[in-house]
Amino acid sequence: MTLGHLDQWVVNAADPPALARFWAFVLGGEAVTRPDGWAFVDGDPAAGRPRLSFQPDPAPKEGRNRIHADVRVPDIAAATEAVVARGAERVGGTVTDEQGSFQVLRDPEGNEFCVVAPVR
């Protein structure tokens, strides 16, 4: 039995339009700003990708995320350089283990995510 389907992930953001533009660059799609201050990157339900929404919240982010995104990329170094050029911050170096490789990053508001290249 399925209770429901994931419709969207919602992230609190000091600047929702800016964060939506950053994530539209990372994931593809277009950043949309709503009149009420929210912004989002539309998902692709057929591909299993829900909408990523950003709600206004002036409080600064504190502590580590309890959940984070892993973004599969063909080239970790190139992806890291591209997102850093758009305002992300590296956290440590690239890690390689039996599952593949990953680089931890923070988006422009400090939310942790990883670019990953799993073992195929």
mmCIF file of N, CA and C in Angstrom:
data_model
loop_
_atom_site.group_PDB
_atom_site.id
_atom_site.type_symbol
_atom_site.label_atom_id
_atom_site.label_comp_id
_atom_site.label_asym_id
_atom_site.label_seq_id
_atom_site.Cartn_x
_atom_site.Cartn_y
_atom_site.Cartn_z
ATOM 1 N N MET A 1 0.829 -1.176 0.000
ATOM 2 C CA MET A 1 0.000 0.000 0.000
ATOM 3 C C MET A 1 0.878 1.245 0.000
ATOM 4 N N THR A 2 0.523 2.218 -0.797
ATOM 5 C CA THR A 2 1.204 3.501 -0.814
ATOM 6 C C THR A 2 0.275 4.544 -0.227
ATOM 7 N N LEU A 3 0.748 5.238 0.777
ATOM 8 C CA LEU A 3 -0.051 6.293 1.373
ATOM 9 C C LEU A 3 -0.177 7.486 0.435
ATOM 10 N N GLY A 4 0.898 7.798 -0.264
ATOM 11 C CA GLY A 4 0.889 8.945 -1.179
ATOM 12 C C GLY A 4 2.171 8.991 -1.974
ATOM 13 N N HIS A 5 2.344 10.051 -2.714
ATOM 14 C CA HIS A 5 3.534 10.244 -3.531
ATOM 15 C C HIS A 5 4.169 11.575 -3.170
ATOM 16 N N LEU A 6 5.475 11.621 -3.205
ATOM 17 C CA LEU A 6 6.196 12.837 -2.866
ATOM 18 C C LEU A 6 5.887 13.912 -3.903
ATOM 19 N N ASP A 7 5.287 15.005 -3.466
ATOM 20 C CA ASP A 7 4.891 16.095 -4.347
ATOM 21 C C ASP A 7 5.998 17.119 -4.502
ATOM 22 N N GLN A 8 6.613 17.501 -3.379
ATOM 23 C CA GLN A 8 7.679 18.495 -3.436
ATOM 24 C C GLN A 8 8.516 18.440 -2.169
ATOM 25 N N TRP A 9 9.751 18.888 -2.285
ATOM 26 C CA TRP A 9 10.599 19.148 -1.136
ATOM 27 C C TRP A 9 10.522 20.647 -0.911
ATOM 28 N N VAL A 10 10.428 21.079 0.335
ATOM 29 C CA VAL A 10 10.350 22.500 0.659
ATOM 30 C C VAL A 10 11.549 22.861 1.535
ATOM 31 N N VAL A 11 12.238 23.931 1.144
ATOM 32 C CA VAL A 11 13.422 24.397 1.849
ATOM 33 C C VAL A 11 13.166 25.823 2.329
ATOM 34 N N ASN A 12 13.437 26.102 3.594
ATOM 35 C CA ASN A 12 13.361 27.471 4.088
ATOM 36 C C ASN A 12 14.541 28.242 3.514
ATOM 37 N N ALA A 13 14.305 29.494 3.115
ATOM 38 C CA ALA A 13 15.362 30.262 2.467
ATOM 39 C C ALA A 13 15.230 31.744 2.792
ATOM 40 N N ALA A 14 16.366 32.391 3.020
ATOM 41 C CA ALA A 14 16.384 33.838 3.226
ATOM 42 C C ALA A 14 16.071 34.551 1.913
ATOM 43 N N ASP A 15 16.518 33.988 0.791
ATOM 44 C CA ASP A 15 16.291 34.579 -0.533
ATOM 45 C C ASP A 15 15.788 33.481 -1.477
ATOM 46 N N PRO A 16 14.488 33.149 -1.408
ATOM 47 C CA PRO A 16 13.957 32.059 -2.224
ATOM 48 C C PRO A 16 14.247 32.171 -3.726
ATOM 49 N N PRO A 17 14.085 33.344 -4.370
ATOM 50 C CA PRO A 17 14.371 33.404 -5.811
ATOM 51 C C PRO A 17 15.829 33.074 -6.145
ATOM 52 N N ALA A 18 16.764 33.577 -5.341
ATOM 53 C CA ALA A 18 18.182 33.306 -5.604
ATOM 54 C C ALA A 18 18.495 31.826 -5.427
ATOM 55 N N LEU A 19 17.951 31.219 -4.388
ATOM 56 C CA LEU A 19 18.209 29.805 -4.158
ATOM 57 C C LEU A 19 17.557 28.948 -5.241
ATOM 58 N N ALA A 20 16.379 29.340 -5.710
ATOM 59 C CA ALA A 20 15.736 28.618 -6.812
ATOM 60 C C ALA A 20 16.585 28.711 -8.079
ATOM 61 N N ARG A 21 17.162 29.866 -8.361
ATOM 62 C CA ARG A 21 18.033 29.998 -9.544
ATOM 63 C C ARG A 21 19.261 29.091 -9.423
ATOM 64 N N PHE A 22 19.855 29.032 -8.226
ATOM 65 C CA PHE A 22 21.012 28.158 -8.014
ATOM 66 C C PHE A 22 20.628 26.701 -8.291
ATOM 67 N N TRP A 23 19.526 26.234 -7.696
ATOM 68 C CA TRP A 23 19.136 24.839 -7.840
ATOM 69 C C TRP A 23 18.620 24.532 -9.244
ATOM 70 N N ALA A 24 18.064 25.515 -9.946
ATOM 71 C CA ALA A 24 17.678 25.300 -11.347
ATOM 72 C C ALA A 24 18.930 25.045 -12.176
ATOM 73 N N PHE A 25 20.027 25.736 -11.850
ATOM 74 C CA PHE A 25 21.294 25.481 -12.531
ATOM 75 C C PHE A 25 21.789 24.066 -12.244
ATOM 76 N N VAL A 26 21.701 23.652 -10.979
ATOM 77 C CA VAL A 26 22.208 22.332 -10.585
ATOM 78 C C VAL A 26 21.370 21.208 -11.191
ATOM 79 N N LEU A 27 20.049 21.320 -11.104
ATOM 80 C CA LEU A 27 19.157 20.217 -11.479
ATOM 81 C C LEU A 27 18.539 20.356 -12.864
ATOM 82 N N GLY A 28 18.687 21.512 -13.472
ATOM 83 C CA GLY A 28 17.988 21.778 -14.726
ATOM 84 C C GLY A 28 16.609 22.322 -14.411
ATOM 85 N N GLY A 29 15.971 22.845 -15.385
ATOM 86 C CA GLY A 29 14.651 23.425 -15.182
ATOM 87 C C GLY A 29 14.736 24.927 -15.074
ATOM 88 N N GLU A 30 13.610 25.510 -14.766
ATOM 89 C CA GLU A 30 13.506 26.957 -14.697
ATOM 90 C C GLU A 30 13.086 27.372 -13.292
ATOM 91 N N ALA A 31 13.717 28.415 -12.790
ATOM 92 C CA ALA A 31 13.331 28.968 -11.493
ATOM 93 C C ALA A 31 12.105 29.848 -11.693
ATOM 94 N N VAL A 32 11.098 29.636 -10.857
ATOM 95 C CA VAL A 32 9.857 30.406 -10.925
ATOM 96 C C VAL A 32 9.664 31.097 -9.575
ATOM 97 N N THR A 33 9.388 32.394 -9.614
ATOM 98 C CA THR A 33 9.130 33.150 -8.397
ATOM 99 C C THR A 33 7.648 33.464 -8.314
ATOM 100 N N ARG A 34 7.061 33.175 -7.160
ATOM 101 C CA ARG A 34 5.642 33.456 -6.947
ATOM 102 C C ARG A 34 5.486 34.836 -6.297
ATOM 103 N N PRO A 35 4.332 35.472 -6.460
ATOM 104 C CA PRO A 35 4.100 36.790 -5.861
ATOM 105 C C PRO A 35 4.163 36.800 -4.333
ATOM 106 N N ASP A 36 3.955 35.657 -3.689
ATOM 107 C CA ASP A 36 3.959 35.601 -2.226
ATOM 108 C C ASP A 36 5.355 35.405 -1.633
ATOM 109 N N GLY A 37 6.402 35.488 -2.486
ATOM 110 C CA GLY A 37 7.778 35.363 -1.999
ATOM 111 C C GLY A 37 8.370 33.977 -2.123
ATOM 112 N N TRP A 38 7.530 32.971 -2.353
ATOM 113 C CA TRP A 38 8.031 31.624 -2.586
ATOM 114 C C TRP A 38 8.670 31.561 -3.971
ATOM 115 N N ALA A 39 9.513 30.565 -4.170
ATOM 116 C CA ALA A 39 10.080 30.285 -5.491
ATOM 117 C C ALA A 39 10.214 28.774 -5.607
ATOM 118 N N PHE A 40 10.319 28.274 -6.833
ATOM 119 C CA PHE A 40 10.446 26.837 -7.005
ATOM 120 C C PHE A 40 11.133 26.489 -8.317
ATOM 121 N N VAL A 41 11.595 25.248 -8.374
ATOM 122 C CA VAL A 41 12.079 24.626 -9.595
ATOM 123 C C VAL A 41 11.140 23.463 -9.831
ATOM 124 N N ASP A 42 10.431 23.511 -10.947
ATOM 125 C CA ASP A 42 9.462 22.459 -11.217
ATOM 126 C C ASP A 42 10.150 21.115 -11.368
ATOM 127 N N GLY A 43 9.485 20.102 -10.920
ATOM 128 C CA GLY A 43 9.996 18.747 -11.033
ATOM 129 C C GLY A 43 9.557 18.110 -12.328
ATOM 130 N N ASP A 44 9.839 16.840 -12.424
ATOM 131 C CA ASP A 44 9.424 16.032 -13.565
ATOM 132 C C ASP A 44 8.829 14.754 -12.993
ATOM 133 N N PRO A 45 7.510 14.749 -12.745
ATOM 134 C CA PRO A 45 6.901 13.574 -12.113
ATOM 135 C C PRO A 45 7.160 12.281 -12.872
ATOM 136 N N ALA A 46 7.218 12.325 -14.198
ATOM 137 C CA ALA A 46 7.469 11.115 -14.989
ATOM 138 C C ALA A 46 8.855 10.548 -14.706
ATOM 139 N N ALA A 47 9.797 11.426 -14.365
ATOM 140 C CA ALA A 47 11.160 10.986 -14.060
ATOM 141 C C ALA A 47 11.353 10.775 -12.560
ATOM 142 N N GLY A 48 10.275 10.922 -11.781
ATOM 143 C CA GLY A 48 10.369 10.725 -10.342
ATOM 144 C C GLY A 48 11.021 11.876 -9.609
ATOM 145 N N ARG A 49 11.048 13.065 -10.238
ATOM 146 C CA ARG A 49 11.667 14.228 -9.611
ATOM 147 C C ARG A 49 10.582 15.202 -9.158
ATOM 148 N N PRO A 50 10.373 15.343 -7.850
ATOM 149 C CA PRO A 50 9.354 16.265 -7.354
ATOM 150 C C PRO A 50 9.809 17.725 -7.487
ATOM 151 N N ARG A 51 8.869 18.629 -7.328
ATOM 152 C CA ARG A 51 9.165 20.068 -7.314
ATOM 153 C C ARG A 51 10.070 20.362 -6.122
ATOM 154 N N LEU A 52 10.963 21.318 -6.282
ATOM 155 C CA LEU A 52 11.813 21.796 -5.200
ATOM 156 C C LEU A 52 11.400 23.237 -4.923
ATOM 157 N N SER A 53 10.783 23.471 -3.761
ATOM 158 C CA SER A 53 10.238 24.785 -3.426
ATOM 159 C C SER A 53 11.048 25.443 -2.321
ATOM 160 N N PHE A 54 11.025 26.773 -2.330
ATOM 161 C CA PHE A 54 11.752 27.568 -1.339
ATOM 162 C C PHE A 54 10.788 28.557 -0.724
ATOM 163 N N GLN A 55 10.610 28.453 0.595
ATOM 164 C CA GLN A 55 9.691 29.357 1.283
ATOM 165 C C GLN A 55 10.489 30.408 2.045
ATOM 166 N N PRO A 56 9.970 31.638 2.092
ATOM 167 C CA PRO A 56 10.690 32.702 2.786
ATOM 168 C C PRO A 56 10.836 32.400 4.280
ATOM 169 N N ASP A 57 12.050 32.584 4.766
ATOM 170 C CA ASP A 57 12.344 32.411 6.185
ATOM 171 C C ASP A 57 13.586 33.238 6.489
ATOM 172 N N PRO A 58 13.451 34.342 7.198
ATOM 173 C CA PRO A 58 14.600 35.214 7.450
ATOM 174 C C PRO A 58 15.599 34.658 8.464
ATOM 175 N N ALA A 59 15.218 33.617 9.196
ATOM 176 C CA ALA A 59 16.127 33.065 10.205
ATOM 177 C C ALA A 59 17.322 32.402 9.521
ATOM 178 N N PRO A 60 18.532 32.641 10.035
ATOM 179 C CA PRO A 60 19.705 31.992 9.437
ATOM 180 C C PRO A 60 19.691 30.485 9.680
ATOM 181 N N LYS A 61 20.254 29.744 8.754
ATOM 182 C CA LYS A 61 20.371 28.292 8.907
ATOM 183 C C LYS A 61 21.364 28.018 10.034
ATOM 184 N N GLU A 62 21.026 27.075 10.883
ATOM 185 C CA GLU A 62 21.915 26.689 11.971
ATOM 186 C C GLU A 62 22.128 25.187 11.936
ATOM 187 N N GLY A 63 23.342 24.755 12.150
ATOM 188 C CA GLY A 63 23.637 23.332 12.235
ATOM 189 C C GLY A 63 23.597 22.616 10.892
ATOM 190 N N ARG A 64 23.818 21.328 10.964
ATOM 191 C CA ARG A 64 23.822 20.489 9.764
ATOM 192 C C ARG A 64 22.408 20.120 9.358
ATOM 193 N N ASN A 65 22.253 19.850 8.060
ATOM 194 C CA ASN A 65 20.973 19.347 7.565
ATOM 195 C C ASN A 65 20.728 17.952 8.126
ATOM 196 N N ARG A 66 19.485 17.614 8.343
ATOM 197 C CA ARG A 66 19.119 16.252 8.717
ATOM 198 C C ARG A 66 18.874 15.419 7.467
ATOM 199 N N ILE A 67 18.726 16.075 6.330
ATOM 200 C CA ILE A 67 18.536 15.407 5.050
ATOM 201 C C ILE A 67 19.289 16.235 4.010
ATOM 202 N N HIS A 68 19.862 15.571 3.014
ATOM 203 C CA HIS A 68 20.555 16.326 1.974
ATOM 204 C C HIS A 68 20.382 15.623 0.628
ATOM 205 N N ALA A 69 20.648 16.354 -0.429
ATOM 206 C CA ALA A 69 20.537 15.814 -1.785
ATOM 207 C C ALA A 69 21.885 15.264 -2.236
ATOM 208 N N ASP A 70 21.845 14.134 -2.931
ATOM 209 C CA ASP A 70 22.989 13.619 -3.670
ATOM 210 C C ASP A 70 22.665 13.816 -5.140
ATOM 211 N N VAL A 71 23.485 14.583 -5.833
ATOM 212 C CA VAL A 71 23.265 14.892 -7.243
ATOM 213 C C VAL A 71 24.277 14.101 -8.062
ATOM 214 N N ARG A 72 23.786 13.144 -8.847
ATOM 215 C CA ARG A 72 24.670 12.308 -9.665
ATOM 216 C C ARG A 72 25.197 13.143 -10.831
ATOM 217 N N VAL A 73 26.513 13.117 -11.012
ATOM 218 C CA VAL A 73 27.166 13.880 -12.082
ATOM 219 C C VAL A 73 28.178 12.984 -12.792
ATOM 220 N N PRO A 74 28.479 13.285 -14.048
ATOM 221 C CA PRO A 74 29.471 12.477 -14.763
ATOM 222 C C PRO A 74 30.912 12.800 -14.363
ATOM 223 N N ASP A 75 31.154 14.022 -13.853
ATOM 224 C CA ASP A 75 32.512 14.454 -13.519
ATOM 225 C C ASP A 75 32.442 15.308 -12.250
ATOM 226 N N ILE A 76 32.888 14.749 -11.135
ATOM 227 C CA ILE A 76 32.798 15.449 -9.854
ATOM 228 C C ILE A 76 33.606 16.744 -9.860
ATOM 229 N N ALA A 77 34.803 16.724 -10.382
ATOM 230 C CA ALA A 77 35.639 17.933 -10.369
ATOM 231 C C ALA A 77 34.985 19.053 -11.183
ATOM 232 N N ALA A 78 34.495 18.736 -12.361
ATOM 233 C CA ALA A 78 33.863 19.756 -13.203
ATOM 234 C C ALA A 78 32.577 20.280 -12.564
ATOM 235 N N ALA A 79 31.778 19.388 -11.997
ATOM 236 C CA ALA A 79 30.536 19.801 -11.346
ATOM 237 C C ALA A 79 30.837 20.672 -10.131
ATOM 238 N N THR A 80 31.851 20.300 -9.372
ATOM 239 C CA THR A 80 32.231 21.083 -8.194
ATOM 240 C C THR A 80 32.642 22.490 -8.601
ATOM 241 N N GLU A 81 33.480 22.595 -9.608
ATOM 242 C CA GLU A 81 33.911 23.921 -10.072
ATOM 243 C C GLU A 81 32.726 24.750 -10.552
ATOM 244 N N ALA A 82 31.783 24.118 -11.242
ATOM 245 C CA ALA A 82 30.624 24.848 -11.774
ATOM 246 C C ALA A 82 29.742 25.391 -10.657
ATOM 247 N N VAL A 83 29.476 24.576 -9.630
ATOM 248 C CA VAL A 83 28.604 25.064 -8.556
ATOM 249 C C VAL A 83 29.333 26.054 -7.644
ATOM 250 N N VAL A 84 30.623 25.887 -7.461
ATOM 251 C CA VAL A 84 31.390 26.864 -6.673
ATOM 252 C C VAL A 84 31.364 28.221 -7.385
ATOM 253 N N ALA A 85 31.460 28.213 -8.698
ATOM 254 C CA ALA A 85 31.383 29.462 -9.466
ATOM 255 C C ALA A 85 30.024 30.138 -9.316
ATOM 256 N N ARG A 86 28.993 29.354 -8.949
ATOM 257 C CA ARG A 86 27.641 29.889 -8.755
ATOM 258 C C ARG A 86 27.322 30.179 -7.290
ATOM 259 N N GLY A 87 28.323 30.057 -6.409
ATOM 260 C CA GLY A 87 28.098 30.438 -5.017
ATOM 261 C C GLY A 87 28.138 29.319 -4.006
ATOM 262 N N ALA A 88 28.346 28.077 -4.435
ATOM 263 C CA ALA A 88 28.463 26.968 -3.481
ATOM 264 C C ALA A 88 29.837 27.008 -2.808
ATOM 265 N N GLU A 89 29.961 26.271 -1.729
ATOM 266 C CA GLU A 89 31.219 26.181 -0.990
ATOM 267 C C GLU A 89 31.585 24.715 -0.808
ATOM 268 N N ARG A 90 32.839 24.371 -1.081
ATOM 269 C CA ARG A 90 33.339 23.013 -0.842
ATOM 270 C C ARG A 90 33.441 22.756 0.654
ATOM 271 N N VAL A 91 33.197 21.505 1.039
ATOM 272 C CA VAL A 91 33.415 21.075 2.416
ATOM 273 C C VAL A 91 34.378 19.897 2.320
ATOM 274 N N GLY A 92 35.626 20.119 2.642
ATOM 275 C CA GLY A 92 36.621 19.057 2.541
ATOM 276 C C GLY A 92 36.947 18.724 1.100
ATOM 277 N N GLY A 93 37.550 17.563 0.916
ATOM 278 C CA GLY A 93 37.939 17.116 -0.418
ATOM 279 C C GLY A 93 37.026 16.012 -0.915
ATOM 280 N N THR A 94 37.275 15.582 -2.126
ATOM 281 C CA THR A 94 36.511 14.485 -2.706
ATOM 282 C C THR A 94 36.836 13.204 -1.953
ATOM 283 N N VAL A 95 35.812 12.428 -1.654
ATOM 284 C CA VAL A 95 35.959 11.167 -0.922
ATOM 285 C C VAL A 95 35.639 10.025 -1.880
ATOM 286 N N THR A 96 36.464 8.996 -1.859
ATOM 287 C CA THR A 96 36.214 7.805 -2.661
ATOM 288 C C THR A 96 36.207 6.600 -1.734
ATOM 289 N N ASP A 97 35.167 5.777 -1.885
ATOM 290 C CA ASP A 97 35.079 4.537 -1.120
ATOM 291 C C ASP A 97 34.502 3.458 -2.032
ATOM 292 N N GLU A 98 34.086 2.346 -1.454
ATOM 293 C CA GLU A 98 33.589 1.229 -2.269
ATOM 294 C C GLU A 98 32.288 1.555 -2.999
ATOM 295 N N GLN A 99 31.589 2.612 -2.584
ATOM 296 C CA GLN A 99 30.331 3.003 -3.236
ATOM 297 C C GLN A 99 30.543 3.952 -4.414
ATOM 298 N N GLY A 100 31.719 4.572 -4.488
ATOM 299 C CA GLY A 100 32.006 5.547 -5.542
ATOM 300 C C GLY A 100 32.694 6.750 -4.944
ATOM 301 N N SER A 101 32.470 7.915 -5.547
ATOM 302 C CA SER A 101 33.102 9.146 -5.072
ATOM 303 C C SER A 101 32.049 10.211 -4.843
ATOM 304 N N PHE A 102 32.361 11.130 -3.918
ATOM 305 C CA PHE A 102 31.454 12.247 -3.674
ATOM 306 C C PHE A 102 32.226 13.445 -3.143
ATOM 307 N N GLN A 103 31.636 14.605 -3.368
ATOM 308 C CA GLN A 103 32.161 15.868 -2.840
ATOM 309 C C GLN A 103 31.035 16.540 -2.084
ATOM 310 N N VAL A 104 31.263 16.844 -0.806
ATOM 311 C CA VAL A 104 30.281 17.566 -0.007
ATOM 312 C C VAL A 104 30.412 19.050 -0.331
ATOM 313 N N LEU A 105 29.261 19.715 -0.469
ATOM 314 C CA LEU A 105 29.215 21.150 -0.756
ATOM 315 C C LEU A 105 28.125 21.792 0.080
ATOM 316 N N ARG A 106 28.134 23.116 0.126
ATOM 317 C CA ARG A 106 27.039 23.894 0.719
ATOM 318 C C ARG A 106 26.522 24.843 -0.353
ATOM 319 N N ASP A 107 25.204 24.921 -0.484
ATOM 320 C CA ASP A 107 24.634 25.862 -1.441
ATOM 321 C C ASP A 107 24.826 27.287 -0.910
ATOM 322 N N PRO A 108 24.421 28.322 -1.648
ATOM 323 C CA PRO A 108 24.677 29.693 -1.197
ATOM 324 C C PRO A 108 24.083 30.059 0.168
ATOM 325 N N GLU A 109 23.125 29.291 0.674
ATOM 326 C CA GLU A 109 22.583 29.570 2.007
ATOM 327 C C GLU A 109 23.055 28.564 3.049
ATOM 328 N N GLY A 110 24.023 27.723 2.688
ATOM 329 C CA GLY A 110 24.624 26.815 3.661
ATOM 330 C C GLY A 110 24.017 25.436 3.754
ATOM 331 N N ASN A 111 23.074 25.096 2.878
ATOM 332 C CA ASN A 111 22.465 23.764 2.891
ATOM 333 C C ASN A 111 23.421 22.766 2.244
ATOM 334 N N GLU A 112 23.716 21.692 2.967
ATOM 335 C CA GLU A 112 24.651 20.695 2.472
ATOM 336 C C GLU A 112 24.029 19.849 1.361
ATOM 337 N N PHE A 113 24.842 19.502 0.369
ATOM 338 C CA PHE A 113 24.478 18.550 -0.672
ATOM 339 C C PHE A 113 25.772 17.937 -1.186
ATOM 340 N N CYS A 114 25.651 16.865 -1.940
ATOM 341 C CA CYS A 114 26.824 16.203 -2.501
ATOM 342 C C CYS A 114 26.675 16.048 -3.996
ATOM 343 N N VAL A 115 27.780 16.180 -4.704
ATOM 344 C CA VAL A 115 27.814 15.713 -6.088
ATOM 345 C C VAL A 115 28.472 14.344 -6.006
ATOM 346 N N VAL A 116 27.873 13.371 -6.691
ATOM 347 C CA VAL A 116 28.295 11.984 -6.538
ATOM 348 C C VAL A 116 28.520 11.313 -7.885
ATOM 349 N N ALA A 117 29.442 10.379 -7.881
ATOM 350 C CA ALA A 117 29.687 9.501 -9.028
ATOM 351 C C ALA A 117 29.749 8.079 -8.456
ATOM 352 N N PRO A 118 28.592 7.410 -8.372
ATOM 353 C CA PRO A 118 28.580 6.052 -7.802
ATOM 354 C C PRO A 118 29.319 5.069 -8.693
ATOM 355 N N VAL A 119 29.735 3.976 -8.074
ATOM 356 C CA VAL A 119 30.291 2.877 -8.839
ATOM 357 C C VAL A 119 29.165 2.326 -9.708
ATOM 358 N N ARG A 120 29.428 2.096 -10.936
ATOM 359 C CA ARG A 120 28.350 1.649 -11.847
ATOM 360 C C ARG A 120 28.157 0.172 -11.768
#
